[in-house]
C-alpha positions as a LaTeX table, in Angstrom:
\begin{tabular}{lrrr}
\hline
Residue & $x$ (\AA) & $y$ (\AA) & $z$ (\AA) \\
\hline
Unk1 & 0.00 & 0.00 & 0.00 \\
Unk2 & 1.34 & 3.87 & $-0.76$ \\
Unk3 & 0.24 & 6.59 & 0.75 \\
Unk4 & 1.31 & 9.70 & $-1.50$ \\
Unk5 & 1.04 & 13.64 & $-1.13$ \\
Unk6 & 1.57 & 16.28 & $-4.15$ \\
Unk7 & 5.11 & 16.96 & $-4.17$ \\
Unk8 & 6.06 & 14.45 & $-1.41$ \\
Unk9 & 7.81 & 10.78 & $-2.50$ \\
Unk10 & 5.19 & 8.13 & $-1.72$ \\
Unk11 & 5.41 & 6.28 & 1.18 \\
Unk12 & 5.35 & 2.42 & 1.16 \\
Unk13 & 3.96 & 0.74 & 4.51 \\
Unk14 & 4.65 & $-2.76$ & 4.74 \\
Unk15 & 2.66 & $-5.74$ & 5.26 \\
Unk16 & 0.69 & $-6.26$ & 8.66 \\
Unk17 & 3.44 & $-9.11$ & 9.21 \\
Unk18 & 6.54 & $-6.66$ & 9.94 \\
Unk19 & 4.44 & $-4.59$ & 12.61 \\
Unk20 & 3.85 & $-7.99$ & 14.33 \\
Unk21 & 7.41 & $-8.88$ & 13.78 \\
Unk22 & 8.82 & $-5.96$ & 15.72 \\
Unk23 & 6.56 & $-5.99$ & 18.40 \\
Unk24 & 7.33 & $-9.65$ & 18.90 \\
Unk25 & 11.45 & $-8.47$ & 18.95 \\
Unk26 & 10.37 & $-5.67$ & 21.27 \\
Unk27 & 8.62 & $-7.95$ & 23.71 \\
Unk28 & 11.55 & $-10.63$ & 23.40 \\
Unk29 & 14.24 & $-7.57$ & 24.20 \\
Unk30 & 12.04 & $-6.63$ & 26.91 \\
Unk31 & 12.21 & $-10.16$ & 28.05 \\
Unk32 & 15.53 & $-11.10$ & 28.18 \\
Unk33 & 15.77 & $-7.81$ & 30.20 \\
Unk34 & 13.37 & $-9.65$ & 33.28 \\
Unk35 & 15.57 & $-13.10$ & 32.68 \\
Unk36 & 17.03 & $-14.77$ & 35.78 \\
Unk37 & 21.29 & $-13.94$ & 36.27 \\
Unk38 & 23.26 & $-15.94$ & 38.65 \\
Unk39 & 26.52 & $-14.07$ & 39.51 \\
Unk40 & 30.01 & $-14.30$ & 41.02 \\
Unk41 & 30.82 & $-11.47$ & 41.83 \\
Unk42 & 33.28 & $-9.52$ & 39.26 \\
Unk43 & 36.34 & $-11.24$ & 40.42 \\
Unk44 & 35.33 & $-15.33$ & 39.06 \\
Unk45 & 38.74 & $-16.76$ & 40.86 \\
Unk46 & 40.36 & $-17.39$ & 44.08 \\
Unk47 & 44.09 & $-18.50$ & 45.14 \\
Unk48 & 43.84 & $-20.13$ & 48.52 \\
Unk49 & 46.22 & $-21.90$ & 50.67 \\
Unk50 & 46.24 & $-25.65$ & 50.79 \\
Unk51 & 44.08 & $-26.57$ & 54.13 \\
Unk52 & 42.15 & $-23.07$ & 54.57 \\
Unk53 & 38.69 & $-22.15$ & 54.44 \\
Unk54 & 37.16 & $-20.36$ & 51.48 \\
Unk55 & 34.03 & $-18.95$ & 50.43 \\
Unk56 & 32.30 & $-19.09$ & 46.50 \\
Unk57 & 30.14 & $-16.62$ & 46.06 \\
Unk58 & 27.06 & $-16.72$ & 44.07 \\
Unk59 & 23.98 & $-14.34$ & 44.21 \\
Unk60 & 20.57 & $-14.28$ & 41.70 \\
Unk61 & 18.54 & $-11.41$ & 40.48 \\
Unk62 & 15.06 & $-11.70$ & 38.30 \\
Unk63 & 13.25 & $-8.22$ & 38.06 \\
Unk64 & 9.86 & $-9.77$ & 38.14 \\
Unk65 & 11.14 & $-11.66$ & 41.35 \\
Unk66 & 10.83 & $-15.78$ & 42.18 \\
Unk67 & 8.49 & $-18.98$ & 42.61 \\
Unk68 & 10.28 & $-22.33$ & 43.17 \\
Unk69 & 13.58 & $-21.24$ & 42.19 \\
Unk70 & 16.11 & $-24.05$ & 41.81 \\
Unk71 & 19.89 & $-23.93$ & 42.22 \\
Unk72 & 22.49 & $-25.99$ & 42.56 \\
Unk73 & 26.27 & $-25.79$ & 43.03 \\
Unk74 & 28.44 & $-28.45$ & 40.73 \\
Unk75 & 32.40 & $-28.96$ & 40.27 \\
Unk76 & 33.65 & $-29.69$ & 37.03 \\
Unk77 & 35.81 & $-32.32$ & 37.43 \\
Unk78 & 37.83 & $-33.13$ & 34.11 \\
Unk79 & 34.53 & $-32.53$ & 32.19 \\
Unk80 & 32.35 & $-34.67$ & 34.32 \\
Unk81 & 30.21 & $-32.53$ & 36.45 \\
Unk82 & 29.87 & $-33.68$ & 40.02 \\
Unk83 & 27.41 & $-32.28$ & 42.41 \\
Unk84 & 27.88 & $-30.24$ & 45.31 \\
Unk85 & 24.82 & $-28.69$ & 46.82 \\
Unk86 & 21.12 & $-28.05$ & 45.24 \\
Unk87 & 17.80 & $-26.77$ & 46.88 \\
Unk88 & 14.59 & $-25.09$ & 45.93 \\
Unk89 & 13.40 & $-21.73$ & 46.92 \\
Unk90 & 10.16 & $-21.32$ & 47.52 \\
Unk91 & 10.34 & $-17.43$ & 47.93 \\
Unk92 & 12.19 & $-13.96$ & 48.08 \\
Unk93 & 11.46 & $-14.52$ & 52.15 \\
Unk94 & 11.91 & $-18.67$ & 52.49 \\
Unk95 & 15.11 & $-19.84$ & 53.96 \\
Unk96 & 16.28 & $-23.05$ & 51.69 \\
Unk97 & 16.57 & $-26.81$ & 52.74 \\
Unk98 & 20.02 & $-27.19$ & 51.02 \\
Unk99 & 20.83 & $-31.37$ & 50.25 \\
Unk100 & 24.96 & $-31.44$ & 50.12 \\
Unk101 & 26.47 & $-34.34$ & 48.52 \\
Unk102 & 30.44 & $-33.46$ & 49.18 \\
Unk103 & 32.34 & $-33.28$ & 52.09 \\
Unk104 & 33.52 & $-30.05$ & 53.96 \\
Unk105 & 30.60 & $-28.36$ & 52.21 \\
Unk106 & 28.65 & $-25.68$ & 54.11 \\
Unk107 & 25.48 & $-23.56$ & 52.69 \\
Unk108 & 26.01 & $-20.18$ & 54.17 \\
Unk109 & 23.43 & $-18.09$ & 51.56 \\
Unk110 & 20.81 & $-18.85$ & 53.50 \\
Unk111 & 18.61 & $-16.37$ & 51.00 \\
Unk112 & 19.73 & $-13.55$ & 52.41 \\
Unk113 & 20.12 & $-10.95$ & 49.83 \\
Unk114 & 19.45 & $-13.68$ & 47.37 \\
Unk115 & 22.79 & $-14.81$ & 48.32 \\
Unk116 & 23.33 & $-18.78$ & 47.65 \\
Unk117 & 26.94 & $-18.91$ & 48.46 \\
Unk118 & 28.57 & $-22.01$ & 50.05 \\
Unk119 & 31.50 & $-22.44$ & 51.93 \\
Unk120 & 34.49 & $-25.04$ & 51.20 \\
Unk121 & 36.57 & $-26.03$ & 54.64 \\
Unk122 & 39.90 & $-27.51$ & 54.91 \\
Unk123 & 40.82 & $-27.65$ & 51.05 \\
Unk124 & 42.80 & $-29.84$ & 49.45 \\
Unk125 & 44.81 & $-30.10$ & 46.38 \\
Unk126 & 41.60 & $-32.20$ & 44.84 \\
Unk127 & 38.97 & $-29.02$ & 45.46 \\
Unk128 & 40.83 & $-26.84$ & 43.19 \\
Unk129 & 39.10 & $-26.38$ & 39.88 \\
Unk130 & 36.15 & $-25.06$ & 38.52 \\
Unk131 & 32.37 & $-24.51$ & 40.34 \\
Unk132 & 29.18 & $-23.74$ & 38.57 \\
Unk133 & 26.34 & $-22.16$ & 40.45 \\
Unk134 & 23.04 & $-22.74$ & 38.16 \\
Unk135 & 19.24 & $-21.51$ & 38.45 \\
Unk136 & 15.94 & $-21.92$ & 37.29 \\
Unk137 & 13.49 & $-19.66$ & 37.57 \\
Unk138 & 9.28 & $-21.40$ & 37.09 \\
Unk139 & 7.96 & $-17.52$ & 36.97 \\
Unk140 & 10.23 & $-17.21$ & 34.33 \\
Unk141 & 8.79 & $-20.23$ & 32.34 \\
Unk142 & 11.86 & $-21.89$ & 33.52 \\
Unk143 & 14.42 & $-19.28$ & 32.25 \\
Unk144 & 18.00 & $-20.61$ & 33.76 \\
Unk145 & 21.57 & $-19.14$ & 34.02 \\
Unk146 & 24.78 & $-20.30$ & 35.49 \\
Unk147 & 28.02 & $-18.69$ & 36.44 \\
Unk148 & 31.21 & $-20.15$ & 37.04 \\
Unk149 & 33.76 & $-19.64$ & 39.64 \\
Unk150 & 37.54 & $-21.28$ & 39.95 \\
Unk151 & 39.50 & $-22.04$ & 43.16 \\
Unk152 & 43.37 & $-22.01$ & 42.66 \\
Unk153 & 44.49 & $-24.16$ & 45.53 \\
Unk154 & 48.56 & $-23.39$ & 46.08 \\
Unk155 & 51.19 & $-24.52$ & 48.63 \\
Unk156 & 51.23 & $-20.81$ & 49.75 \\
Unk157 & 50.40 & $-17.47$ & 48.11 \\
Unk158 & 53.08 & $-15.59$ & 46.31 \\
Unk159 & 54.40 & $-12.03$ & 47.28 \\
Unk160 & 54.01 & $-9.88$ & 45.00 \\
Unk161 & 56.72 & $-7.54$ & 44.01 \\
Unk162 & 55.66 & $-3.88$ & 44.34 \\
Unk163 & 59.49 & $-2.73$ & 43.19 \\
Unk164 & 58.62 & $-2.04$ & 39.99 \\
Unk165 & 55.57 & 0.04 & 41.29 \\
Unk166 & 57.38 & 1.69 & 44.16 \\
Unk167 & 59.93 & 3.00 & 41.87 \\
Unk168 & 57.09 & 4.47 & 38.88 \\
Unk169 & 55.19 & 6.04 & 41.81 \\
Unk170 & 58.52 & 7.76 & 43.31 \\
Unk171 & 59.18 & 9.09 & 39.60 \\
Unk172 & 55.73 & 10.61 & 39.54 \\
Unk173 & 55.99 & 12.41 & 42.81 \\
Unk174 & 59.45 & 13.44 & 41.80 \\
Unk175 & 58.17 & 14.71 & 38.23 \\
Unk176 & 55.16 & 16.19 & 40.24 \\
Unk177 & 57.11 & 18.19 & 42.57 \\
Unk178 & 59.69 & 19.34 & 40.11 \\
Unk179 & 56.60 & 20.96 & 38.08 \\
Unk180 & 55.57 & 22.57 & 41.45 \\
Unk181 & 58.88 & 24.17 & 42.21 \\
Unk182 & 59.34 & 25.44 & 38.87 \\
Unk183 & 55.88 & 27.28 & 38.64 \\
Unk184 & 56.72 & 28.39 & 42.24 \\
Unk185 & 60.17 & 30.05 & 41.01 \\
Unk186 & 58.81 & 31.53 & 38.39 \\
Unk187 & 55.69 & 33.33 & 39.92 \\
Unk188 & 58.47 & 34.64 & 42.55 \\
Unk189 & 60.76 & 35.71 & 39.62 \\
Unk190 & 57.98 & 37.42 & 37.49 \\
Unk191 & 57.44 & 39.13 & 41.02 \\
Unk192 & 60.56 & 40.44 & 41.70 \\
Unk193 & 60.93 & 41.25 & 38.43 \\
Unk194 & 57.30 & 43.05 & 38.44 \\
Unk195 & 58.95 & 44.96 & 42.11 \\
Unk196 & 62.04 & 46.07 & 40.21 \\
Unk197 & 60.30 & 47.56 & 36.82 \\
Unk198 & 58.37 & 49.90 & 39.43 \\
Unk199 & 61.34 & 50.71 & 40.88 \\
Unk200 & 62.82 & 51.71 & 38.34 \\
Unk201 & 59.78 & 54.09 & 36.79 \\
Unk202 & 60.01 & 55.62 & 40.02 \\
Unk203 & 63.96 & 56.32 & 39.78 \\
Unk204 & 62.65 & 58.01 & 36.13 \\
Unk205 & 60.07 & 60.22 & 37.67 \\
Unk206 & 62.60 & 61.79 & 40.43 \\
Unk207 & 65.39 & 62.01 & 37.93 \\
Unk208 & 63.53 & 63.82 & 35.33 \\
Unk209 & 62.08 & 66.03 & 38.36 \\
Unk210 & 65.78 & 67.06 & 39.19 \\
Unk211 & 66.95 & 67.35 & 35.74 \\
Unk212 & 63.98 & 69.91 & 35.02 \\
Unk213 & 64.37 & 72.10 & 38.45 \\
Unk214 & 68.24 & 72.19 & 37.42 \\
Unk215 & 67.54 & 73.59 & 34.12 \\
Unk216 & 65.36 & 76.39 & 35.47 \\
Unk217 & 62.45 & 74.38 & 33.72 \\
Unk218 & 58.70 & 75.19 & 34.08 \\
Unk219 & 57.46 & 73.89 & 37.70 \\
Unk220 & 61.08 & 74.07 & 38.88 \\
Unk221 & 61.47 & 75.36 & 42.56 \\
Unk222 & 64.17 & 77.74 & 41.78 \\
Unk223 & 63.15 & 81.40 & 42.64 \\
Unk224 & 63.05 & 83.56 & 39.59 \\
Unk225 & 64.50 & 87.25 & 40.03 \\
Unk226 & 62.36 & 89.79 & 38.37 \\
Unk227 & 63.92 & 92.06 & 35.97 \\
Unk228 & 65.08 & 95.90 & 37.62 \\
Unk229 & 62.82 & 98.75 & 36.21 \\
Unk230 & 65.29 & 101.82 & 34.51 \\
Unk231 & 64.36 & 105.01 & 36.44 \\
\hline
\end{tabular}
């Protein structure tokens, strides 16, 4: 169909099936805005000690909130995933009845600020590797999301060398404060250099004042002798 105007190009609409199209891309955009996120945190890794305690974070967010969401915590070990932890929450309020399957495993979430974290104790060489926390949200017709974390586990944490970054740091400070002493010496020179140019108009004004009053000059102070009348 065109729709035309005198002296205006027609316009072509297109078929009723495009309208639908991009309402149906709208609504699917708006969507996947409202879809369920499980998250880590920004940092996904951790380097622990051999035999310490550690925490893996994982929090969920769903804008149009929960009903029966299901999680679960899994290690990836070699490919074959092997679980850790899973529950069902009933609510934004409900406090989860977590079922752990590994050892030195401790749900510490407990909802709170969506928070389904769980807590590793007394790691060993064999914990280290890769942990998925997954969701599924039934208000979201079952829209799901995982996020990944991975524990380094190490004999003992390095030290990091902060040479490098002591001496860059000392070279700014020096470079900052050698800018700072040079503006400061020369505001104080353009100073004493301002002090000395009015000196020196002065020294002009009192010299040409002396030079004028020695050459009998208009406005000198010399007294003038008036001229003797002939009788």
């Amino acid at each position: 169909m065109e729709v035309q105007w005198f002296g205006v190009e027609p316009l072509k609409l297109g078929p009723p099936h495009s309208a639908v199209g991009i309402t149906l891309s709208l609504l699917l955009g708006l969507w996947s805005t409202q879809a369920l996120e499980m998250s880590v945190g920004k940092i996904n890794y951790l380097e622990a000690v051999n035999g310490s305690t550690v925490m893996l974070p994982c929090t969920y967010a769903s804008c149009i909130g929960i009903r029966d969401l299901y999680f679960r915590w899994q290690f990836n070990n070699n490919g074959s995933h092997q679980m850790v932890c899973e529950s069902v929450i009933q609510s934004e309020d409900a406090v989860p009845d977590v079922s752990i399957y590994r050892e030195r495993v401790q749900f510490v979430g407990k909802n709170v600020r969506n928070n389904v974290s769980i807590l590793l104790w007394n790691i060993t060489f064999e914990d280290g590797g890769e942990y998925i926390c997954f969701g599924r949200n039934p208000k979201e017709k079952n829209r799901n999301h995982s996020a990944s974390f991975n524990l380094i586990v190490v004999d003992e944490l390095r030290v990091v060398d902060n040479t490098l970054t002591i001496i860059i740091a000392s070279a700014v400070g020096g470079a900052i404060a050698l800018i700072m002493g040079f503006m400061l010496l020369k505001n104080f020179t353009l100073f004493v250099m301002s002090k000395l140019e009015e000196k020196n108009k002065e020294c002009l004004v009192t010299s040409s004042g002396i030079d004028n009053t020695e050459n009998g000059l208009s406005g000198s102070k010399a007294d003038s002798k008036a001229t003797p009348k002939k009788k």
